[in-house]
Short mmCIF file of C-alpha atoms in Angstrom, two decimals:
data_model
loop_
_atom_site.label_atom_id
_atom_site.label_comp_id
_atom_site.label_asym_id
_atom_site.label_seq_id
_atom_site.Cartn_x
_atom_site.Cartn_y
_atom_site.Cartn_z
CA GLU V 1 -7.94 4.56 -25.29
CA VAL V 2 -6.79 2.23 -22.58
CA GLN V 3 -7.52 3.32 -19.11
CA LEU V 4 -6.80 1.69 -15.69
CA VAL V 5 -8.64 3.60 -13.03
CA GLN V 6 -8.10 2.55 -9.45
CA SER V 7 -10.14 3.32 -5.99
CA GLU V 8 -9.36 5.98 -4.07
CA VAL V 9 -7.14 6.39 -0.95
CA GLU V 10 -7.65 4.15 1.95
CA VAL V 11 -6.68 4.84 5.26
CA LYS V 12 -6.97 1.47 7.50
CA LYS V 13 -6.32 0.24 11.19
CA PRO V 14 -3.68 -2.29 11.74
CA GLY V 15 -5.25 -5.77 11.34
CA GLU V 16 -8.03 -4.59 9.04
CA SER V 17 -8.53 -6.14 5.64
CA LEU V 18 -8.66 -3.98 2.38
CA LYS V 19 -9.81 -4.65 -1.19
CA ILE V 20 -8.37 -2.18 -3.78
CA ALA V 21 -10.23 -2.27 -7.15
CA CYS V 22 -8.49 -1.45 -10.56
CA LYS V 23 -11.30 -0.63 -13.23
CA ALA V 24 -10.22 -1.56 -17.16
CA SER V 25 -11.38 -0.01 -20.19
CA GLY V 26 -10.64 0.63 -23.89
CA TYR V 27 -9.36 -2.95 -24.52
CA SER V 28 -10.50 -6.36 -24.40
CA PHE V 29 -10.00 -7.33 -20.33
CA THR V 30 -10.04 -10.68 -20.64
CA ASP V 31 -7.38 -11.06 -23.10
CA TYR V 32 -4.42 -9.58 -21.16
CA TRP V 33 -2.54 -10.14 -17.85
CA ILE V 34 -2.71 -7.43 -15.39
CA GLY V 35 -1.25 -7.33 -12.10
CA TRP V 36 -0.42 -5.31 -9.09
CA VAL V 37 3.03 -3.33 -8.40
CA ARG V 38 3.95 -2.07 -4.76
CA GLN V 39 6.01 1.01 -4.21
CA MET V 40 6.54 1.78 -0.49
CA SER V 41 7.43 5.57 0.12
CA GLY V 42 10.47 6.80 -1.40
CA LYS V 43 11.46 3.19 -2.51
CA GLY V 44 11.58 1.10 -5.71
CA LEU V 45 8.94 -1.26 -7.58
CA GLU V 46 7.94 -4.67 -6.60
CA TRP V 47 5.40 -6.69 -8.82
CA MET V 48 3.41 -8.66 -6.00
CA GLY V 49 1.50 -10.90 -8.67
CA ILE V 50 -0.52 -10.94 -12.05
CA ILE V 51 -3.75 -12.46 -13.32
CA TYR V 52 -5.04 -13.57 -16.56
CA PRO V 53 -8.55 -12.48 -16.52
CA GLY V 54 -9.77 -14.82 -19.27
CA ASP V 55 -9.24 -17.90 -16.89
CA SER V 56 -8.18 -16.42 -13.42
CA ASP V 57 -4.73 -18.13 -13.89
CA THR V 58 -2.66 -16.11 -11.14
CA ARG V 59 0.89 -16.04 -10.13
CA TYR V 60 2.32 -14.58 -6.87
CA ALA V 61 5.75 -13.20 -6.23
CA PRO V 62 7.25 -15.60 -3.22
CA PHE V 63 7.42 -12.60 -0.83
CA PHE V 64 3.33 -12.02 -1.12
CA GLN V 65 2.44 -15.61 -1.75
CA GLY V 66 -0.22 -16.01 1.13
CA GLN V 67 -0.37 -12.46 1.98
CA VAL V 68 -2.38 -10.92 -0.68
CA THR V 69 -5.04 -12.20 -2.98
CA ILE V 70 -5.73 -11.08 -6.66
CA SER V 71 -8.98 -11.84 -8.25
CA VAL V 72 -11.21 -10.43 -11.03
CA ASP V 73 -14.93 -9.67 -12.03
CA LYS V 74 -15.19 -10.24 -15.72
CA SER V 75 -18.68 -8.85 -15.76
CA ILE V 76 -17.15 -5.08 -14.95
CA SER V 77 -13.79 -5.54 -16.13
CA THR V 78 -12.22 -5.14 -12.49
CA THR V 79 -9.00 -6.61 -11.12
CA TYR V 80 -9.03 -6.65 -7.40
CA LEU V 81 -5.81 -6.73 -4.85
CA GLN V 82 -7.01 -7.83 -1.37
CA LEU V 83 -4.51 -7.30 1.73
CA THR V 84 -5.47 -9.14 4.92
CA SER V 85 -4.33 -8.12 8.56
CA LEU V 86 -2.88 -4.97 7.42
CA GLN V 87 0.31 -3.66 9.18
CA ALA V 88 2.02 -0.43 9.48
CA SER V 89 4.65 -1.93 7.12
CA ASP V 90 1.89 -2.14 4.22
CA THR V 91 1.93 1.55 4.01
CA ALA V 92 2.58 2.11 0.36
CA MET V 93 1.21 3.12 -3.12
CA TYR V 94 -0.11 0.30 -5.07
CA TYR V 95 -0.68 0.24 -8.79
CA CYS V 96 -2.25 -1.83 -11.19
CA ALA V 97 -0.47 -2.34 -14.54
CA ARG V 98 -0.22 -4.82 -17.44
CA PRO V 99 2.98 -6.54 -17.52
CA TYR V 100 3.13 -7.46 -20.92
CA SER V 101 1.60 -4.75 -22.78
CA SER V 102 2.02 -1.15 -23.38
CA GLY V 103 -0.17 1.45 -22.39
CA PRO V 104 -0.72 3.55 -18.82
CA TRP V 105 -0.77 2.03 -15.45
CA GLY V 106 -3.34 3.02 -12.71
CA GLN V 107 -2.95 6.21 -11.13
CA GLY V 108 -2.06 4.27 -7.88
CA THR V 109 -4.11 3.83 -4.45
CA LEU V 110 -2.32 5.16 -1.30
CA VAL V 111 -2.79 2.79 1.38
CA THR V 112 -2.02 3.82 5.08
CA GLY V 113 -1.98 2.16 7.96
CA SER V 114 -2.97 4.41 11.06
CA SER V 115 -3.49 3.48 14.57
CA VAL X 1 16.85 -11.78 -10.47
CA VAL X 2 18.59 -9.00 -8.85
CA MET X 3 18.73 -5.85 -11.07
CA THR X 4 21.35 -3.42 -10.35
CA GLN X 5 21.56 -0.14 -11.81
CA SER X 6 24.00 2.62 -11.85
CA PRO X 7 24.23 5.36 -11.05
CA SER X 8 21.62 6.16 -8.33
CA SER X 9 21.49 9.71 -8.79
CA LEU X 10 22.43 11.49 -12.19
CA PRO X 11 22.75 15.21 -12.48
CA VAL X 12 22.76 16.40 -16.12
CA THR X 13 23.10 19.87 -17.74
CA LEU X 14 20.00 20.42 -20.26
CA GLY X 15 20.98 19.56 -23.55
CA GLN X 16 23.44 17.12 -22.61
CA PRO X 17 23.51 13.37 -22.77
CA ALA X 18 22.84 11.00 -19.90
CA SER X 19 23.56 7.13 -19.58
CA ILE X 20 22.13 4.68 -17.27
CA SER X 21 23.13 1.28 -16.78
CA CYS X 22 21.59 -1.92 -15.68
CA ARG X 23 22.89 -5.37 -14.88
CA SER X 24 21.06 -8.40 -13.80
CA SER X 25 22.15 -11.29 -12.03
CA GLN X 26 21.43 -13.79 -14.47
CA SER X 27 20.99 -14.10 -18.45
CA LEU X 28 17.57 -12.26 -19.35
CA VAL X 29 17.34 -14.45 -22.49
CA HIS X 30 14.24 -16.17 -22.60
CA SER X 31 13.44 -19.69 -23.66
CA ASP X 32 11.60 -18.22 -26.73
CA GLY X 33 14.84 -16.33 -27.80
CA ASN X 34 13.61 -12.90 -26.60
CA THR X 35 15.00 -10.56 -24.06
CA TYR X 36 12.50 -9.06 -21.63
CA LEU X 37 14.25 -6.11 -20.63
CA HIS X 38 12.40 -2.91 -20.20
CA TRP X 39 13.02 0.73 -19.15
CA PHE X 40 10.47 2.78 -17.08
CA GLN X 41 10.08 6.58 -16.20
CA GLN X 42 8.47 7.70 -13.41
CA ARG X 43 8.16 11.46 -12.84
CA PRO X 44 7.42 13.23 -9.86
CA GLY X 45 4.14 12.45 -8.44
CA GLN X 46 3.07 10.45 -11.67
CA SER X 47 2.69 6.67 -12.24
CA PRO X 48 5.46 4.76 -14.22
CA ARG X 49 5.45 4.74 -17.88
CA ARG X 50 7.16 2.26 -20.16
CA LEU X 51 9.58 4.11 -22.32
CA ILE X 52 11.72 0.95 -24.00
CA TYR X 53 10.57 -2.90 -24.29
CA GLN X 54 12.51 -5.84 -24.84
CA VAL X 55 15.93 -3.85 -24.90
CA SER X 56 15.44 -1.60 -27.91
CA ASN X 57 12.03 -0.89 -29.01
CA TRP X 58 10.18 2.28 -28.34
CA ASP X 59 6.75 2.33 -26.96
CA SER X 60 4.25 4.77 -28.59
CA GLY X 61 4.93 8.30 -28.30
CA VAL X 62 8.35 8.03 -26.62
CA PRO X 63 10.69 10.41 -28.14
CA ASP X 64 13.62 8.98 -30.20
CA ARG X 65 16.31 11.13 -27.95
CA PHE X 66 15.69 7.85 -25.86
CA SER X 67 17.23 4.73 -26.76
CA GLY X 68 18.16 1.10 -25.40
CA SER X 69 20.76 -1.28 -25.89
CA GLY X 70 22.31 -4.33 -24.71
CA SER X 71 22.27 -8.05 -24.18
CA GLY X 72 22.50 -10.86 -22.02
CA THR X 73 22.98 -9.36 -18.45
CA ASP X 74 24.36 -5.70 -19.54
CA PHE X 75 21.82 -2.88 -20.86
CA THR X 76 21.79 0.70 -21.22
CA LEU X 77 19.40 3.61 -21.33
CA LYS X 78 20.58 6.73 -22.94
CA ILE X 79 19.27 9.97 -23.63
CA SER X 80 20.81 12.13 -26.40
CA ARG X 81 20.04 15.40 -25.24
CA VAL X 82 18.30 15.92 -21.87
CA GLU X 83 15.06 18.01 -21.63
CA ALA X 84 13.51 19.48 -18.47
CA GLU X 85 10.65 16.97 -18.90
CA ASP X 86 13.03 14.16 -18.54
CA VAL X 87 13.60 14.76 -14.91
CA GLY X 88 12.39 11.55 -12.78
CA VAL X 89 13.34 8.24 -11.55
CA TYR X 90 14.12 5.66 -14.32
CA TYR X 91 13.95 1.91 -13.64
CA CYS X 92 15.09 -1.06 -15.41
CA MET X 93 12.51 -4.42 -15.43
CA GLN X 94 13.23 -7.83 -16.17
CA GLY X 95 10.19 -9.79 -17.63
CA THR X 96 11.95 -13.03 -18.16
CA HIS X 97 11.95 -14.83 -14.83
CA TRP X 98 9.12 -14.55 -12.48
CA PRO X 99 8.86 -12.68 -10.34
CA TYR X 100 9.77 -9.79 -12.51
CA THR X 101 12.11 -7.30 -10.85
CA PHE X 102 12.91 -4.12 -11.03
CA GLY X 103 16.10 -2.04 -10.59
CA GLN X 104 16.53 0.33 -7.72
CA GLY X 105 16.01 3.20 -9.83
CA THR X 106 18.07 6.16 -11.33
CA ASN X 107 17.19 9.69 -9.93
CA LEU X 108 17.92 12.11 -13.12
CA GLU X 109 18.01 15.64 -12.31
CA ILE X 110 18.89 18.86 -14.04
CA LYS X 111 22.17 20.44 -12.82
#
């Protein structure tokens, strides 16, 4: 059974950095693209970027290029989303998901910027 | 690619049909000949779940009361008879042109 399990809620101060994890199980991690989707409160869905764990080939949506970093640790089947210099506008739910495959998304990680 | 859904809100009586339209700002036919238009359901408080892929193919476990159709830039999701568990927001998504983009969502509610 495919599972994507994300790290828990994060509350950060503006200017801090944050790294969210997504641990995959139930399939061959290195064979499937995986990525991150942002959902701001009450809003729609936005692909931020995707990565192929086999060779770390990464594509970023232009809006997020330079603002976030997506990486993997193949040894523990985990994908990361790093947000630097958090702003209040980064407050959102972040999901990991496989863009080209069926199967569940991660449960979401709520990131809240709080002063 | 801009994806435009209509309506934004869809009140439906239980047992009645429902239809959601999705239009793209450019053709979604990929150079490989496939059309990467998918439909997602997001129930309240849950992660999105893919229902339909490549216009008209059901994902595993999706009831056959859901169906997808369309081509080029115009696509439709239909529910033949709405059930209570269908409440939520529905999104179309294009996976042909990077960055992949979603429609703004259609909120299906029971009248």
